[in-house]
Short mmCIF file of C-alpha atoms in Angstrom, two decimals:
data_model
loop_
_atom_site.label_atom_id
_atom_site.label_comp_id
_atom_site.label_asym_id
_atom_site.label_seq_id
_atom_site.Cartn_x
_atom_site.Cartn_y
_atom_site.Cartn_z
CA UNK A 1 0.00 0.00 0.00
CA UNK A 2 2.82 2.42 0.59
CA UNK A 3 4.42 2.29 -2.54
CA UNK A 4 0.92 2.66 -4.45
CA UNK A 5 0.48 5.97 -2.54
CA UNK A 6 4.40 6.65 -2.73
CA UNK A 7 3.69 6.11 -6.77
CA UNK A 8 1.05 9.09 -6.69
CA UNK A 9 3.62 11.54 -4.58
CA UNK A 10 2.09 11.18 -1.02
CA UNK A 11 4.23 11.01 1.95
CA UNK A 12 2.63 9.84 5.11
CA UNK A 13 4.46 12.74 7.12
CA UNK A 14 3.02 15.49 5.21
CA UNK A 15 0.00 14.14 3.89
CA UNK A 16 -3.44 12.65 5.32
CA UNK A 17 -5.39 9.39 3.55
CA UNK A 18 -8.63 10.62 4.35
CA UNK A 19 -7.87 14.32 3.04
CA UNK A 20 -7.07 13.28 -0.07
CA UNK A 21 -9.65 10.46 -0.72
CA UNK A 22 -12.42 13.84 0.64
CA UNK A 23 -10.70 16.07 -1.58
CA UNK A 24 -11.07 13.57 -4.25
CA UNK A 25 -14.68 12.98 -3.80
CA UNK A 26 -15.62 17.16 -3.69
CA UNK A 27 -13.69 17.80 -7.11
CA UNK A 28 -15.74 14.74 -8.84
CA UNK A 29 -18.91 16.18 -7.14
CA UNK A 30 -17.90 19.68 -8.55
CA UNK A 31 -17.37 18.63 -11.98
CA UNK A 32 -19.71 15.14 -12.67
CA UNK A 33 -22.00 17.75 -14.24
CA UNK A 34 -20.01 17.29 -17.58
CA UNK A 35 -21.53 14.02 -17.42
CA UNK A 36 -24.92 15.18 -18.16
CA UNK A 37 -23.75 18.25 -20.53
CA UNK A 38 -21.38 16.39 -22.63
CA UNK A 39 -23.34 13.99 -24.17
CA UNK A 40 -26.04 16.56 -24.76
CA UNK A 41 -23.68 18.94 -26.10
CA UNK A 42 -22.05 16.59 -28.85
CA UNK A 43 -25.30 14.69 -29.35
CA UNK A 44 -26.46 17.65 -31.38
CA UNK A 45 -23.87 16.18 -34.30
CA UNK A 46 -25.30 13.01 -34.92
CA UNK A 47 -22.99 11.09 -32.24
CA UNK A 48 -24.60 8.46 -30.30
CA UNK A 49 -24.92 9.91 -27.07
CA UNK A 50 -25.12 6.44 -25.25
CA UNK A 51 -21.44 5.96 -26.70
CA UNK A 52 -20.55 9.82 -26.08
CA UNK A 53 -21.44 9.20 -22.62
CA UNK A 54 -19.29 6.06 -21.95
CA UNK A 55 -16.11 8.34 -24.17
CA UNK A 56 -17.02 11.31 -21.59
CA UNK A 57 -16.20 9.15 -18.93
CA UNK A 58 -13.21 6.65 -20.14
CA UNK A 59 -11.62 9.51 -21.25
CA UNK A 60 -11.87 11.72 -18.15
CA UNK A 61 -10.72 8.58 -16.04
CA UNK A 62 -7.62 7.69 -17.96
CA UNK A 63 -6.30 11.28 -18.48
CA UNK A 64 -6.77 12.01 -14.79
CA UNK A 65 -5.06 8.58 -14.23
CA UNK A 66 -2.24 10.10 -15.90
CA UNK A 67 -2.32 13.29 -13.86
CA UNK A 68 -2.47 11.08 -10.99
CA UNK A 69 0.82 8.82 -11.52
CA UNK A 70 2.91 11.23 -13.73
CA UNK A 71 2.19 14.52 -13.13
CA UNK A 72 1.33 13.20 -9.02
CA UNK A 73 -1.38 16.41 -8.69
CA UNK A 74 -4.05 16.60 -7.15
CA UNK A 75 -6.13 17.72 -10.63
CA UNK A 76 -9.05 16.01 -12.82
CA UNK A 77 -9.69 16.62 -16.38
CA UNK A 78 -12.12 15.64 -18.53
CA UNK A 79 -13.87 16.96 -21.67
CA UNK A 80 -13.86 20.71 -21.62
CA UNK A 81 -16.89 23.16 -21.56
CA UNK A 82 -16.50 25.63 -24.01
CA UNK A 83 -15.00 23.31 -26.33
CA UNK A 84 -17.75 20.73 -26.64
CA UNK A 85 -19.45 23.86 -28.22
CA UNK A 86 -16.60 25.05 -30.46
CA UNK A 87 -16.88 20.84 -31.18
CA UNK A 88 -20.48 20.87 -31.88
CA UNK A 89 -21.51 24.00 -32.44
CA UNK A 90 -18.49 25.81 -34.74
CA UNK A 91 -16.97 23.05 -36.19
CA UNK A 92 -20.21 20.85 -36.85
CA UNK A 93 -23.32 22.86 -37.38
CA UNK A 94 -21.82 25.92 -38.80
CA UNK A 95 -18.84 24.78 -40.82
CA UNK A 96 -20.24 21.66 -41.87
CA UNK A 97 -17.45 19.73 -41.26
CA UNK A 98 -18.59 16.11 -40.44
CA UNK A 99 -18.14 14.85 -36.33
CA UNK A 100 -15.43 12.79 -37.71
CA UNK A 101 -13.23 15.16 -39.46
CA UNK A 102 -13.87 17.54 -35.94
CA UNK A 103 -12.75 14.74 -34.11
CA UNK A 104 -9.55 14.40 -36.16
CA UNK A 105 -8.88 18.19 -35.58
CA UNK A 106 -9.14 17.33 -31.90
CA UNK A 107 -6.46 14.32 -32.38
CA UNK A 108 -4.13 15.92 -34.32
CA UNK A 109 -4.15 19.15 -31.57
CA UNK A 110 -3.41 16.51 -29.03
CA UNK A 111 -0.11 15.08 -31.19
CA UNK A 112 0.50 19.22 -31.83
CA UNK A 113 0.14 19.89 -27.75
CA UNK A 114 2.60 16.61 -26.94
CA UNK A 115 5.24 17.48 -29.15
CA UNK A 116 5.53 21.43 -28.07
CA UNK A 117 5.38 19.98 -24.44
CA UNK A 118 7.35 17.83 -25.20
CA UNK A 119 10.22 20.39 -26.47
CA UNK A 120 8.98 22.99 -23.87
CA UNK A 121 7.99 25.68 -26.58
CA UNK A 122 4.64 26.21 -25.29
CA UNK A 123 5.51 29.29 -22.66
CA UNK A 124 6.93 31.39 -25.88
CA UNK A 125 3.79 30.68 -27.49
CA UNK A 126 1.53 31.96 -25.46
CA UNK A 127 4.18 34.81 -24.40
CA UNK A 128 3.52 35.96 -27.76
CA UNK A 129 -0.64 36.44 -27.57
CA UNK A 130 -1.29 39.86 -25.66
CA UNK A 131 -2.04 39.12 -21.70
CA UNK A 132 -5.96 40.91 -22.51
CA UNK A 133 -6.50 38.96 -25.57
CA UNK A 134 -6.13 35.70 -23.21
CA UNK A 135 -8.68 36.94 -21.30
CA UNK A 136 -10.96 37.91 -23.74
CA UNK A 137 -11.18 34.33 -25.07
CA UNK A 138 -12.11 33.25 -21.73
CA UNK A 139 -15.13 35.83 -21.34
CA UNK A 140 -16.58 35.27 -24.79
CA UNK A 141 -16.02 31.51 -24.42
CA UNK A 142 -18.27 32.03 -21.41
CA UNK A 143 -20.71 34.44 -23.18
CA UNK A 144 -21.09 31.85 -25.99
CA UNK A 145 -21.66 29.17 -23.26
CA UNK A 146 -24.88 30.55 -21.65
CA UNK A 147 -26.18 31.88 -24.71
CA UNK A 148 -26.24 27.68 -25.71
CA UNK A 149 -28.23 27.39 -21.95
CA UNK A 150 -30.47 29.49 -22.27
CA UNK A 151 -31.26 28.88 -26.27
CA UNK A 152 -31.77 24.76 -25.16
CA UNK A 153 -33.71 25.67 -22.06
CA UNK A 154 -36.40 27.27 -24.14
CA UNK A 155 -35.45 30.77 -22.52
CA UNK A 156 -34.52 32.92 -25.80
CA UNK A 157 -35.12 31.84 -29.83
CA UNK A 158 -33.86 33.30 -32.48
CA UNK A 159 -36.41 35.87 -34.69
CA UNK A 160 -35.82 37.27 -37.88
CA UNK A 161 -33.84 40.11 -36.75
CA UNK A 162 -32.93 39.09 -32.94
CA UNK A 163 -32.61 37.10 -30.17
CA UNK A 164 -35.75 37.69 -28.39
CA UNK A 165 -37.17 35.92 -25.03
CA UNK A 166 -39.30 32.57 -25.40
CA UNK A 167 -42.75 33.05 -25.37
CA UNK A 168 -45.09 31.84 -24.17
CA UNK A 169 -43.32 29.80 -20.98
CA UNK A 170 -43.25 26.28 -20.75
CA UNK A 171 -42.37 23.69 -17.97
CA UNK A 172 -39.70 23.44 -19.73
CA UNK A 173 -38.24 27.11 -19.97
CA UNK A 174 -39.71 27.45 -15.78
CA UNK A 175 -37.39 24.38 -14.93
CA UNK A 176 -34.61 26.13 -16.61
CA UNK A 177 -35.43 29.50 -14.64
CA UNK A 178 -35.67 27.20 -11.41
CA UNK A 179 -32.83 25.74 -12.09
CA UNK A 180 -30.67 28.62 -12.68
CA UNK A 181 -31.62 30.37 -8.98
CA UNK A 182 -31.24 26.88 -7.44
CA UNK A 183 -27.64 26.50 -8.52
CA UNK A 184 -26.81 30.43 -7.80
CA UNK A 185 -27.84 29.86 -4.29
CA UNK A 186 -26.15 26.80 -3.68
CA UNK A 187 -22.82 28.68 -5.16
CA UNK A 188 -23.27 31.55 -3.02
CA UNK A 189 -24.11 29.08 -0.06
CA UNK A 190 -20.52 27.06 -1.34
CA UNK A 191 -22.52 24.02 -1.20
CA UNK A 192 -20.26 21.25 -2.99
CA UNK A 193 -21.39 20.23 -5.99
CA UNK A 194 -23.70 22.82 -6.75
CA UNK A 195 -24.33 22.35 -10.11
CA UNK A 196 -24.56 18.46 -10.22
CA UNK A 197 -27.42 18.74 -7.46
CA UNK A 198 -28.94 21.56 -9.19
CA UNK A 199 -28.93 19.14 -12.54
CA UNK A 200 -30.08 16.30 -10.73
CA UNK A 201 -32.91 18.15 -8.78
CA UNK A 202 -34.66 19.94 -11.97
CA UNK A 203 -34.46 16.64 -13.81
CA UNK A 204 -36.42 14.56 -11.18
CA UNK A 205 -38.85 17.60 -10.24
CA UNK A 206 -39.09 17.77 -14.32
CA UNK A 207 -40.51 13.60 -14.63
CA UNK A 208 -44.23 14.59 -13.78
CA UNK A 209 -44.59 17.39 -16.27
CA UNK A 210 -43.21 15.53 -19.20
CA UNK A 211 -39.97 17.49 -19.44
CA UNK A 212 -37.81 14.65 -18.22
CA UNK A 213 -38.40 11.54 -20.39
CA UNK A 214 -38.87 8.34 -19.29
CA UNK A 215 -38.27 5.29 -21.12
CA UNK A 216 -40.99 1.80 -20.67
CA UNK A 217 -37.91 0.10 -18.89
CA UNK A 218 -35.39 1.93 -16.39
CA UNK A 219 -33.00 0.77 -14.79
CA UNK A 220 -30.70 2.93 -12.74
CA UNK A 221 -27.69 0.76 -12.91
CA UNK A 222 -26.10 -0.67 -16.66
CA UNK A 223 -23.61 -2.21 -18.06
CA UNK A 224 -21.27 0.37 -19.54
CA UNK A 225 -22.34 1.28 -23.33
CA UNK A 226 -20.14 0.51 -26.04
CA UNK A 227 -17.70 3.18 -27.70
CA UNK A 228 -17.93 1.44 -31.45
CA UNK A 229 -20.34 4.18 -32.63
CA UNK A 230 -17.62 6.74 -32.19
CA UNK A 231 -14.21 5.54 -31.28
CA UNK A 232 -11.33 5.72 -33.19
CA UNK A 233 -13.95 6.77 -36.18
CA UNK A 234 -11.11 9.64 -37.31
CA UNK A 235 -11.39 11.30 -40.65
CA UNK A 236 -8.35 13.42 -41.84
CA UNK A 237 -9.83 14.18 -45.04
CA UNK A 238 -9.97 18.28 -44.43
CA UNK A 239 -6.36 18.13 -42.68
CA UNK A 240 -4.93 16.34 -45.85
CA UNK A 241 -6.70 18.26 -48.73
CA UNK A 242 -4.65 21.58 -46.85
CA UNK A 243 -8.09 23.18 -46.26
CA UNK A 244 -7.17 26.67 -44.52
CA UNK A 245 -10.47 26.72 -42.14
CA UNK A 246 -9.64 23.58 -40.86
CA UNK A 247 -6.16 24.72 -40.10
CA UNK A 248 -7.64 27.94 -38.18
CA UNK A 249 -9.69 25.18 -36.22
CA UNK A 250 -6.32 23.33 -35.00
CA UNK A 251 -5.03 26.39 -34.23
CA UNK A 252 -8.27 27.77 -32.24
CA UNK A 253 -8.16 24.59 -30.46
CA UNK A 254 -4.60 24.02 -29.57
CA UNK A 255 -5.35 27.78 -28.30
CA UNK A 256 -8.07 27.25 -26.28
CA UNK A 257 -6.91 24.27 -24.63
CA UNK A 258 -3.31 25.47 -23.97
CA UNK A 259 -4.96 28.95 -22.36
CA UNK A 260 -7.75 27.17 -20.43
CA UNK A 261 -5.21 24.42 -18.94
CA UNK A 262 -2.49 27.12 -17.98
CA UNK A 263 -5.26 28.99 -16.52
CA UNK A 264 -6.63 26.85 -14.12
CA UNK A 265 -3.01 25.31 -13.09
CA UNK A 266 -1.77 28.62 -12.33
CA UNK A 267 -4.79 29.85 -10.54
CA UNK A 268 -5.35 26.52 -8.32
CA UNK A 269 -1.49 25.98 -7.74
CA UNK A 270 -1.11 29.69 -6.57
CA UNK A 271 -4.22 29.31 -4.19
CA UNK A 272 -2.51 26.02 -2.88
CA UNK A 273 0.68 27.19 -2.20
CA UNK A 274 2.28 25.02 -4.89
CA UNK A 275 4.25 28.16 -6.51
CA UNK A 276 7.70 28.40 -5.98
CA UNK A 277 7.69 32.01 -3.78
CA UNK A 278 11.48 32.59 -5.20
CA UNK A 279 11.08 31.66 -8.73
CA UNK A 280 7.40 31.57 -9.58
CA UNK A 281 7.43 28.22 -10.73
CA UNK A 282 4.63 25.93 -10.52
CA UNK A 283 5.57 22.05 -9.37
CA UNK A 284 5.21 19.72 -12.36
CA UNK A 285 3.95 22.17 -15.40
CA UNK A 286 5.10 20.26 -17.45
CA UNK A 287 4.11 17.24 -16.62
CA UNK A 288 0.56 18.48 -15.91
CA UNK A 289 0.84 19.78 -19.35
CA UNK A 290 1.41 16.13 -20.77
CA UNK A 291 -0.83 14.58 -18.91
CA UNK A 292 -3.65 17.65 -20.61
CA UNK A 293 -2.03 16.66 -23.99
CA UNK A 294 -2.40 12.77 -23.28
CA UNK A 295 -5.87 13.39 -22.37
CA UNK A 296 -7.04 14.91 -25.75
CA UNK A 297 -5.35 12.16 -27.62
CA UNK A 298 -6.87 9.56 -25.84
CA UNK A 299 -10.36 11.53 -25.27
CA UNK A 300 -10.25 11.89 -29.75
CA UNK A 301 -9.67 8.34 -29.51
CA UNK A 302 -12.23 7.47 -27.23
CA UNK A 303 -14.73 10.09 -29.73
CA UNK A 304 -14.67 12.77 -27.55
CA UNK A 305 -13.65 16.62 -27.53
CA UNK A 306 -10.47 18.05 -26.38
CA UNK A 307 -10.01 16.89 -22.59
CA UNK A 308 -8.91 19.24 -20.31
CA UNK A 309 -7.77 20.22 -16.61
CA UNK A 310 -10.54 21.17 -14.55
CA UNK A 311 -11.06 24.87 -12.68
CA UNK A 312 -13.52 23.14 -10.24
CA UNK A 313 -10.06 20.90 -9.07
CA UNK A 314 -9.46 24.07 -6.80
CA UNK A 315 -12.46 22.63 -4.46
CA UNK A 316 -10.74 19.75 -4.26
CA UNK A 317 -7.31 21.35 -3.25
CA UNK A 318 -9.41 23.65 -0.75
CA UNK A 319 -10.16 20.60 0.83
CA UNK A 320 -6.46 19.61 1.49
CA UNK A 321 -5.70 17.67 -1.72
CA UNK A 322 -2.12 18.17 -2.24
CA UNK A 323 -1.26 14.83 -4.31
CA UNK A 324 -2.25 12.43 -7.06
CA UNK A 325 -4.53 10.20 -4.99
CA UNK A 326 -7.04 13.29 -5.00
CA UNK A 327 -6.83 13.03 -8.86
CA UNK A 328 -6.75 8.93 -8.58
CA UNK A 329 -9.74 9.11 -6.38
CA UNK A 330 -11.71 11.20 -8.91
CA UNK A 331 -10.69 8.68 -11.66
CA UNK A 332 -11.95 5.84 -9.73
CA UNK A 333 -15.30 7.52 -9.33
CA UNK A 334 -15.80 8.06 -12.62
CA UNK A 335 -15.65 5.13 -13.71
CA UNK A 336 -18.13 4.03 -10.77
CA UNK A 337 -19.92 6.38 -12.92
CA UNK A 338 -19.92 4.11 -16.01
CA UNK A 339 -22.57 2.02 -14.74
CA UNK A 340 -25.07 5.02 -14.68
CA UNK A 341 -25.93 5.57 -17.56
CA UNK A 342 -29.23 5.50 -17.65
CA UNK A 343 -29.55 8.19 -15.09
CA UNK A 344 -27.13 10.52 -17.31
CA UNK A 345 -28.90 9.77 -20.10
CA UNK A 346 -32.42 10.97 -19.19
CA UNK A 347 -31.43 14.16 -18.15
CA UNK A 348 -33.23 16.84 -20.09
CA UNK A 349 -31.89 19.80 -21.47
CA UNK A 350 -33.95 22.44 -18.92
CA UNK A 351 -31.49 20.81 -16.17
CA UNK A 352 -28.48 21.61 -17.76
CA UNK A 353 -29.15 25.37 -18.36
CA UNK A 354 -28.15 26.30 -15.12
CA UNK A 355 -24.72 24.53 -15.53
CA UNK A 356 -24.12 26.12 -18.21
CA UNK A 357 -25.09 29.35 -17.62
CA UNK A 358 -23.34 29.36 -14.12
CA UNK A 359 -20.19 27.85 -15.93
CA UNK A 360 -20.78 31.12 -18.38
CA UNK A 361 -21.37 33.30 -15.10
CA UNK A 362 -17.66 32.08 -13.63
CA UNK A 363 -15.67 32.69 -17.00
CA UNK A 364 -16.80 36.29 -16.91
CA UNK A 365 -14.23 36.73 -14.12
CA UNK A 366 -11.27 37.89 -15.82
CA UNK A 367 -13.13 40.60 -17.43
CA UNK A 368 -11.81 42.45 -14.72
CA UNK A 369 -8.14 42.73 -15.70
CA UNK A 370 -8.79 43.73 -19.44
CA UNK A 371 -7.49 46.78 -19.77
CA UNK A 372 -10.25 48.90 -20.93
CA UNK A 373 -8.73 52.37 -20.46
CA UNK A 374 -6.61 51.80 -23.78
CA UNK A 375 -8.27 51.64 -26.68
CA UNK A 376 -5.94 49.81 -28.94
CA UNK A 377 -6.43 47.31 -26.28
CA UNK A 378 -10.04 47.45 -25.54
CA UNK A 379 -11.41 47.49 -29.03
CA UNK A 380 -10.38 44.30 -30.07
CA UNK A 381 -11.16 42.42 -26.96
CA UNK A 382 -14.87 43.89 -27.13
CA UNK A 383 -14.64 42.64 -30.88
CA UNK A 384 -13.51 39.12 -29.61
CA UNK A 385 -16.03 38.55 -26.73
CA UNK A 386 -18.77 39.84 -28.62
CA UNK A 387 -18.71 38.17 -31.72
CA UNK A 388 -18.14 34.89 -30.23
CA UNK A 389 -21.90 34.84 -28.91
CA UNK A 390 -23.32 36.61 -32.02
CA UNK A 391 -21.75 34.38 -34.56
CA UNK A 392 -22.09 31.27 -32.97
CA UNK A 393 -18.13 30.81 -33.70
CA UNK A 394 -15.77 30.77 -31.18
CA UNK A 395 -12.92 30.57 -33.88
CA UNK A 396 -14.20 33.91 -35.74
CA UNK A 397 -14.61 35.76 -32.95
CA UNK A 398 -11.14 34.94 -32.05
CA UNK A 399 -9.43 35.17 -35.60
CA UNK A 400 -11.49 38.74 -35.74
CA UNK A 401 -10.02 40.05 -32.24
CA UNK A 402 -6.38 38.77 -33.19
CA UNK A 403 -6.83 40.61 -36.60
CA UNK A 404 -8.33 43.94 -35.28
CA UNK A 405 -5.81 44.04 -32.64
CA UNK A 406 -2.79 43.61 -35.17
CA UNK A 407 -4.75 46.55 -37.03
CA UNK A 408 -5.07 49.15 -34.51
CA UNK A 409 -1.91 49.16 -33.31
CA UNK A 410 -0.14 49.29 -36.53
CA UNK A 411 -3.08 52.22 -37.87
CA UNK A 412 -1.82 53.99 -34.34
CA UNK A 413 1.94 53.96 -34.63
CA UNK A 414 2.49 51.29 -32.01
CA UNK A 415 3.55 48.50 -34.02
CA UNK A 416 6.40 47.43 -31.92
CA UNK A 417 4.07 46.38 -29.41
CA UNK A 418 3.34 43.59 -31.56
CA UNK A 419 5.16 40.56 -31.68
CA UNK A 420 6.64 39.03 -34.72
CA UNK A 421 4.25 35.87 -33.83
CA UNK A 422 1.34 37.94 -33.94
CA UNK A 423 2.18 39.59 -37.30
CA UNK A 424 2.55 35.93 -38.41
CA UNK A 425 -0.86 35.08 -36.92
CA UNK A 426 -2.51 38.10 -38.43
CA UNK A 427 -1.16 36.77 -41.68
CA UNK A 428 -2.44 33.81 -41.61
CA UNK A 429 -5.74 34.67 -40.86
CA UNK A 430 -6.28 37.07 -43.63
CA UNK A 431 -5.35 33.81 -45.72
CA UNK A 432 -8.74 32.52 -43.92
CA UNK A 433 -10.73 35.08 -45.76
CA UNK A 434 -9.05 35.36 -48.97
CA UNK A 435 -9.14 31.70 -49.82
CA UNK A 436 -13.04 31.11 -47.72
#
């Protein structure tokens, strides 16, 4: 038994059993709402969402597995919010590319994310996107995130000139509603697990008024449903036949994951104590970096979107999780998961609003630091976060509020604020438009 836990990095003199295991068990709490949204998210391409659920899970296990032994932190991954709806949403509805060729894109950014890890290049890549255009992303991913709640809980639909509010209600849109105030409270109250119990409450409350639905025959427990519909069902078709668009969509992914991942490592290892005080340096980047890489290439594998490490780990970590048998515990328990199915499965849409419109409600956070006071700065964030939302493209609005910014500071005189990455960037782009 020692050398298991010695294997995950915990030392009996420093570190308690029980604190872990409890740590372990809050962070799956705080994030098993991916369970439910997931499949919902990516069922909206065509993908079998009794398989999506099973990848959801298989792939969130193994990659935190990896966190666990290699990486020995105490931090969960799985399938990332904000990228199931680049996934489904940008890649799939919009662009028309097929689930397969999106899951490809998602592969491929995984190989892309290992081998820059691998040769430690990642730190002068993001170095070179401006500190308020990283933000940005965040916020409009967030904006774009609760627009998709409240447009699937019945709340707005789209008229012929706007987005206008639902009318009349249903107990569907009301559910939604309910949810949404339940889960705030329960935040503001730092109840763990908020949003799973919010989910879990509006979809039982939902069964007599028809907005749940209930199969003839259910059965809470199941054996775990079969991948075949969607694993290892790859199509490099677009990547081969040098289509730019589907190059912007590596890049936009490889972005998004890279920005998202640092994010929440730097945020929960700061809060932890797990920052060098001299240096600054956070206790196995890198390897928390491979394990985020792993994760994609097994979750695109599995027929899943990019995986990814987990803001809600900083519960966990609050808690006293310090090592990787917090991030082994939530591995095990999601794959206790597997056989639950059913109960996942059922879960209508009106429950998941309130994740993700909370989810949206938390990205708006760094908001704060943009610089608004300069304009050359401010305009092209605003551009980023609000076409993101508006165009149902989390790509354009980012291409857009890369291109404007390289634009305003050259039409001002400031062009040696601009890096010689971002010029190359800016090119690039402008190739996305010539050749669309």
């Amino acid at each position: 038994m020692n050398k298991f836990l010695t294997l995950l990095g915990f030392e009996p003199a420093r570190h308690s059993v029980k604190v872990e295991i409890m740590a372990g068990v809050t962070t799956f709490l705080t994030m098993s709402y991916i369970l439910a949204v997931n499949p919902q998210i990516l069922g909206e391409t065509g993908m079998d969402k009794g398989a999506l659920f099973s990848a959801t899970v298989v792939a969130a296990a193994l990659a935190t597995l990896v966190m666990a032994f290699y990486a020995k932190l105490p931090f969960a991954l799985a399938s990332g919010m904000g990228l199931d709806a680049f996934f489904a949403y940008t890649l799939v509805l919009t662009m028309g590319y097929t689930w397969q060729q999106a899951l490809a894109a998602v592969f491929v950014e995984g190989i892309v994310f290992i081998l820059l890890t691998l040769f430690k290049v990642r730190e002068a890549i993001v170095k070179a996107i401006p500190i308020n255009l990283r933000y940005s992303i965040t916020v409009g991913i967030g904006l774009f995130i609760a627009y998709i709640g409240l447009k699937n809980g019945e709340l707005i639909v789209a008229s012929e000139d706007m987005l206008t509010m639902q009318g009349p209600w249903t107990a569907s849109s009301v559910l939604a509603i309910a949810g949404i105030i339940l889960g705030a409270v329960m935040m503001a109250a730092k109840v763990r697990g908020a949003l799973f119990y919010s989910i879990v409450i509006v979809t039982f409350v939902g069964i007599p008024f028809g907005v749940t639905p209930m199969p003839e025959s259910f059965s809470l427990i199941s054996m775990p449903q079969s991948l075949a519909p969607i694993a290892f069902h790859l199509d490099f078709s677009a990547f081969l036949s040098f289509d730019i668009n589907y190059y912007v969509v590596l890049f936009t992914l490889f972005f998004m994951d890279l920005f998202d991942t640092l994010g929440t490592l730097i945020g929960t290892s700061t809060s932890a104590g797990m920052v060098d005080p001299q240096t600054g340096r956070i206790h196995g980047l890198n390897r928390a970096l491979m394990a985020d890489a792993v994760g994609t290439t097994i979750g695109a594998l599995c027929g899943t979107n990019t995986v990814t490490t987990y803001v809600e780990s900083t519960t966990g970590v609050a808690e006293g999780g310090r090592t990787g048998l917090t991030s082994f515990t939530v591995a095990m328990l999601f794959l206790v998961a597997l056989f639950f199915s059913p109960l996942f499965l059922i879960i209508p849409s009106a429950a998941t609003t309130s994740a993700l419109v909370l989810v949206g409600v938390m990205m708006m956070k760094p908001i704060t630091k943009i610089d608004f006071s300069d304009f050359t700065e401010a305009v092209p964030c605003f551009i980023m976060i609000l076409t993101m939302p508006f165009t149902g493209s989390i790509s354009d609005g980012i291409v857009l509020g890369m291109l404007s910014y390289v634009l305003v500071k050259v039409c001002t005189g400031r062009y040696q604020e601009i890096s010689i990455v971002m010029y190359i960037l800016a090119a690039f782009f402008m190739l996305k438009y010539i050749f669309n």
